[in-house]
Amino acid sequence: PLKPAVPPFVDRITTAPLVVAVPSPEEMRMVPPVFKVLGPAETNTSPATPLVPLPTLTTTTPARPAVAAPVPMNTDPLLLFFEVPVLKKREPLKPAVPPFVDRITTAPLVVAVPSPEEMRTAPPVFKVL
């Protein structure tokens, strides 16, 4: 980047960070509490008895419709008796002149590649110790 010809601010201000001595808290040593009464080795708690009897199984079916069955609705398509559809038949257009006058025929590249020599390898035999 290019440096400006004249500094943008004539007065340079330098501020040092504020350093304040904060004393650390004094060291405190605490001993964990010791209970005089030992707890039981095993605890068995049963669930609380409900204040109200639990509900029995309730099956609720959806509400029945207000009518016995839906009203059938049948709408026939509008038929045009006086109009007969027109058959549209289109064939692709043929070009008047072939796109390329010169026909190029290229024969496939046939190169004699020798087959690899026959190799016979015996299967590995493991020795039982």
PDB file of C-alpha atoms in Angstrom:
ATOM      1  CA  PRO A   1       0.000   0.000   0.000  1.00  0.00           C
ATOM      2  CA  LEU A   2       1.067   3.527  -0.659  1.00  0.00           C
ATOM      3  CA  LYS A   3       1.892   5.797   2.279  1.00  0.00           C
ATOM      4  CA  PRO A   4       0.081   9.131   2.435  1.00  0.00           C
ATOM      5  CA  ALA A   5       2.183  12.264   1.859  1.00  0.00           C
ATOM      6  CA  VAL A   6       0.900  14.006   4.993  1.00  0.00           C
ATOM      7  CA  PRO A   7       0.157  12.050   8.183  1.00  0.00           C
ATOM      8  CA  PRO A   8      -3.601  12.048   8.907  1.00  0.00           C
ATOM      9  CA  PHE A   9      -3.070  13.249  12.497  1.00  0.00           C
ATOM     10  CA  VAL A  10      -0.295  15.592  13.552  1.00  0.00           C
ATOM     11  CA  ASP A  11      -0.385  14.768  17.277  1.00  0.00           C
ATOM     12  CA  ARG A  12       0.633  11.223  18.192  1.00  0.00           C
ATOM     13  CA  ILE A  13      -0.963   9.880  21.377  1.00  0.00           C
ATOM     14  CA  THR A  14       0.513   6.856  23.097  1.00  0.00           C
ATOM     15  CA  THR A  15      -1.391   5.289  25.987  1.00  0.00           C
ATOM     16  CA  ALA A  16       0.224   2.740  28.245  1.00  0.00           C
ATOM     17  CA  PRO A  17      -1.978  -0.074  29.581  1.00  0.00           C
ATOM     18  CA  LEU A  18      -3.414   0.410  33.058  1.00  0.00           C
ATOM     19  CA  VAL A  19      -1.476  -1.805  35.449  1.00  0.00           C
ATOM     20  CA  VAL A  20      -2.855  -1.977  38.972  1.00  0.00           C
ATOM     21  CA  ALA A  21      -1.433  -4.168  41.672  1.00  0.00           C
ATOM     22  CA  VAL A  22      -4.279  -6.370  42.919  1.00  0.00           C
ATOM     23  CA  PRO A  23      -3.420  -8.453  45.960  1.00  0.00           C
ATOM     24  CA  SER A  24      -4.184 -12.157  45.756  1.00  0.00           C
ATOM     25  CA  PRO A  25      -6.548 -13.609  48.408  1.00  0.00           C
ATOM     26  CA  GLU A  26      -4.923 -15.177  51.419  1.00  0.00           C
ATOM     27  CA  GLU A  27      -4.511 -18.950  51.445  1.00  0.00           C
ATOM     28  CA  MET A  28      -7.375 -20.781  53.161  1.00  0.00           C
ATOM     29  CA  ARG A  29      -7.183 -24.411  54.211  1.00  0.00           C
ATOM     30  CA  MET A  30     -10.387 -26.232  55.038  1.00  0.00           C
ATOM     31  CA  VAL A  31     -10.891 -29.723  56.360  1.00  0.00           C
ATOM     32  CA  PRO A  32     -13.777 -31.701  54.835  1.00  0.00           C
ATOM     33  CA  PRO A  33     -16.765 -32.176  57.161  1.00  0.00           C
ATOM     34  CA  VAL A  34     -16.922 -35.391  59.157  1.00  0.00           C
ATOM     35  CA  PHE A  35     -20.329 -36.833  60.063  1.00  0.00           C
ATOM     36  CA  LYS A  36     -20.642 -38.523  63.412  1.00  0.00           C
ATOM     37  CA  VAL A  37     -23.550 -40.741  62.346  1.00  0.00           C
ATOM     38  CA  LEU A  38     -22.792 -43.189  59.544  1.00  0.00           C
ATOM     39  CA  GLY A  39     -25.446 -43.780  56.884  1.00  0.00           C
ATOM     40  CA  PRO A  40     -26.962 -47.235  56.307  1.00  0.00           C
ATOM     41  CA  ALA A  41     -25.098 -49.603  54.010  1.00  0.00           C
ATOM     42  CA  GLU A  42     -28.247 -50.318  51.974  1.00  0.00           C
ATOM     43  CA  THR A  43     -31.402 -48.278  51.350  1.00  0.00           C
ATOM     44  CA  ASN A  44     -34.694 -49.608  50.004  1.00  0.00           C
ATOM     45  CA  THR A  45     -37.379 -47.037  49.190  1.00  0.00           C
ATOM     46  CA  SER A  46     -40.723 -47.972  47.671  1.00  0.00           C
ATOM     47  CA  PRO A  47     -42.681 -45.503  45.560  1.00  0.00           C
ATOM     48  CA  ALA A  48     -45.152 -43.238  47.320  1.00  0.00           C
ATOM     49  CA  THR A  49     -48.767 -44.343  47.495  1.00  0.00           C
ATOM     50  CA  PRO A  50     -50.953 -42.284  45.153  1.00  0.00           C
ATOM     51  CA  LEU A  51     -53.435 -39.955  46.844  1.00  0.00           C
ATOM     52  CA  VAL A  52     -56.040 -40.636  44.140  1.00  0.00           C
ATOM     53  CA  PRO A  53     -56.640 -44.039  42.492  1.00  0.00           C
ATOM     54  CA  LEU A  54     -54.914 -44.437  39.144  1.00  0.00           C
ATOM     55  CA  PRO A  55     -57.173 -44.231  36.063  1.00  0.00           C
ATOM     56  CA  THR A  56     -58.141 -47.387  34.256  1.00  0.00           C
ATOM     57  CA  LEU A  57     -57.636 -47.920  30.530  1.00  0.00           C
ATOM     58  CA  THR A  58     -59.852 -45.581  28.504  1.00  0.00           C
ATOM     59  CA  THR A  59     -60.379 -45.961  24.764  1.00  0.00           C
ATOM     60  CA  THR A  60     -61.809 -42.977  22.923  1.00  0.00           C
ATOM     61  CA  THR A  61     -63.030 -43.341  19.350  1.00  0.00           C
ATOM     62  CA  PRO A  62     -63.313 -40.301  17.061  1.00  0.00           C
ATOM     63  CA  ALA A  63     -66.644 -38.501  16.915  1.00  0.00           C
ATOM     64  CA  ARG A  64     -69.101 -39.779  14.332  1.00  0.00           C
ATOM     65  CA  PRO A  65     -69.876 -37.494  11.371  1.00  0.00           C
ATOM     66  CA  ALA A  66     -73.033 -35.390  11.473  1.00  0.00           C
ATOM     67  CA  VAL A  67     -74.440 -37.111   8.347  1.00  0.00           C
ATOM     68  CA  ALA A  68     -74.743 -40.812   7.642  1.00  0.00           C
ATOM     69  CA  ALA A  69     -72.427 -40.761   4.598  1.00  0.00           C
ATOM     70  CA  PRO A  70     -70.865 -38.129   2.388  1.00  0.00           C
ATOM     71  CA  VAL A  71     -73.001 -36.911  -0.487  1.00  0.00           C
ATOM     72  CA  PRO A  72     -71.682 -38.382  -3.759  1.00  0.00           C
ATOM     73  CA  MET A  73     -70.677 -35.812  -6.334  1.00  0.00           C
ATOM     74  CA  ASN A  74     -70.434 -36.617 -10.023  1.00  0.00           C
ATOM     75  CA  THR A  75     -69.374 -34.062 -12.604  1.00  0.00           C
ATOM     76  CA  ASP A  76     -69.301 -35.087 -16.249  1.00  0.00           C
ATOM     77  CA  PRO A  77     -66.866 -33.330 -18.574  1.00  0.00           C
ATOM     78  CA  LEU A  78     -68.257 -30.838 -21.030  1.00  0.00           C
ATOM     79  CA  LEU A  79     -68.529 -32.472 -24.446  1.00  0.00           C
ATOM     80  CA  LEU A  80     -68.367 -30.513 -27.656  1.00  0.00           C
ATOM     81  CA  PHE A  81     -70.716 -32.244 -30.054  1.00  0.00           C
ATOM     82  CA  PHE A  82     -70.044 -29.924 -32.981  1.00  0.00           C
ATOM     83  CA  GLU A  83     -66.238 -29.778 -32.756  1.00  0.00           C
ATOM     84  CA  VAL A  84     -64.081 -32.600 -34.085  1.00  0.00           C
ATOM     85  CA  PRO A  85     -60.415 -32.601 -33.045  1.00  0.00           C
ATOM     86  CA  VAL A  86     -57.929 -31.957 -35.841  1.00  0.00           C
ATOM     87  CA  LEU A  87     -55.205 -34.546 -36.299  1.00  0.00           C
ATOM     88  CA  LYS A  88     -51.811 -32.860 -36.341  1.00  0.00           C
ATOM     89  CA  LYS A  89     -49.101 -34.798 -38.118  1.00  0.00           C
ATOM     90  CA  ARG A  90     -45.595 -33.420 -38.433  1.00  0.00           C
ATOM     91  CA  GLU A  91     -42.551 -35.034 -39.962  1.00  0.00           C
ATOM     92  CA  PRO A  92     -39.003 -33.810 -39.443  1.00  0.00           C
ATOM     93  CA  LEU A  93     -37.618 -31.545 -42.143  1.00  0.00           C
ATOM     94  CA  LYS A  94     -34.946 -33.043 -44.412  1.00  0.00           C
ATOM     95  CA  PRO A  95     -31.954 -30.907 -45.310  1.00  0.00           C
ATOM     96  CA  ALA A  96     -31.627 -29.983 -48.987  1.00  0.00           C
ATOM     97  CA  VAL A  97     -27.818 -30.371 -49.052  1.00  0.00           C
ATOM     98  CA  PRO A  98     -25.839 -32.785 -46.873  1.00  0.00           C
ATOM     99  CA  PRO A  99     -23.976 -30.891 -44.135  1.00  0.00           C
ATOM    100  CA  PHE A 100     -20.546 -32.304 -45.114  1.00  0.00           C
ATOM    101  CA  VAL A 101     -19.596 -33.069 -48.688  1.00  0.00           C
ATOM    102  CA  ASP A 102     -16.396 -35.004 -47.970  1.00  0.00           C
ATOM    103  CA  ARG A 103     -16.862 -38.408 -46.372  1.00  0.00           C
ATOM    104  CA  ILE A 104     -13.957 -39.561 -44.207  1.00  0.00           C
ATOM    105  CA  THR A 105     -13.640 -43.199 -43.265  1.00  0.00           C
ATOM    106  CA  THR A 106     -11.065 -44.165 -40.647  1.00  0.00           C
ATOM    107  CA  ALA A 107     -10.085 -47.784 -40.115  1.00  0.00           C
ATOM    108  CA  PRO A 108      -9.399 -48.865 -36.514  1.00  0.00           C
ATOM    109  CA  LEU A 109      -5.789 -48.951 -35.399  1.00  0.00           C
ATOM    110  CA  VAL A 110      -4.660 -52.594 -35.311  1.00  0.00           C
ATOM    111  CA  VAL A 111      -1.352 -53.221 -33.563  1.00  0.00           C
ATOM    112  CA  ALA A 112       0.140 -56.668 -33.027  1.00  0.00           C
ATOM    113  CA  VAL A 113       0.609 -57.079 -29.276  1.00  0.00           C
ATOM    114  CA  PRO A 114       2.390 -60.274 -28.227  1.00  0.00           C
ATOM    115  CA  SER A 115       0.713 -62.347 -25.549  1.00  0.00           C
ATOM    116  CA  PRO A 116       2.635 -62.818 -22.281  1.00  0.00           C
ATOM    117  CA  GLU A 117       4.637 -65.994 -21.916  1.00  0.00           C
ATOM    118  CA  GLU A 118       3.048 -68.890 -20.089  1.00  0.00           C
ATOM    119  CA  MET A 119       3.905 -68.995 -16.379  1.00  0.00           C
ATOM    120  CA  ARG A 120       3.243 -71.959 -14.132  1.00  0.00           C
ATOM    121  CA  THR A 121       3.251 -71.376 -10.385  1.00  0.00           C
ATOM    122  CA  ALA A 122       2.659 -74.071  -7.785  1.00  0.00           C
ATOM    123  CA  PRO A 123       0.310 -73.196  -4.927  1.00  0.00           C
ATOM    124  CA  PRO A 124       1.932 -72.349  -1.588  1.00  0.00           C
ATOM    125  CA  VAL A 125       2.411 -75.237   0.831  1.00  0.00           C
ATOM    126  CA  PHE A 126       2.388 -74.486   4.564  1.00  0.00           C
ATOM    127  CA  LYS A 127       4.448 -76.645   6.846  1.00  0.00           C
ATOM    128  CA  VAL A 128       2.714 -77.821  10.005  1.00  0.00           C
ATOM    129  CA  LEU A 129       4.955 -77.335  13.029  1.00  0.00           C
TER     130      LEU A 129
END
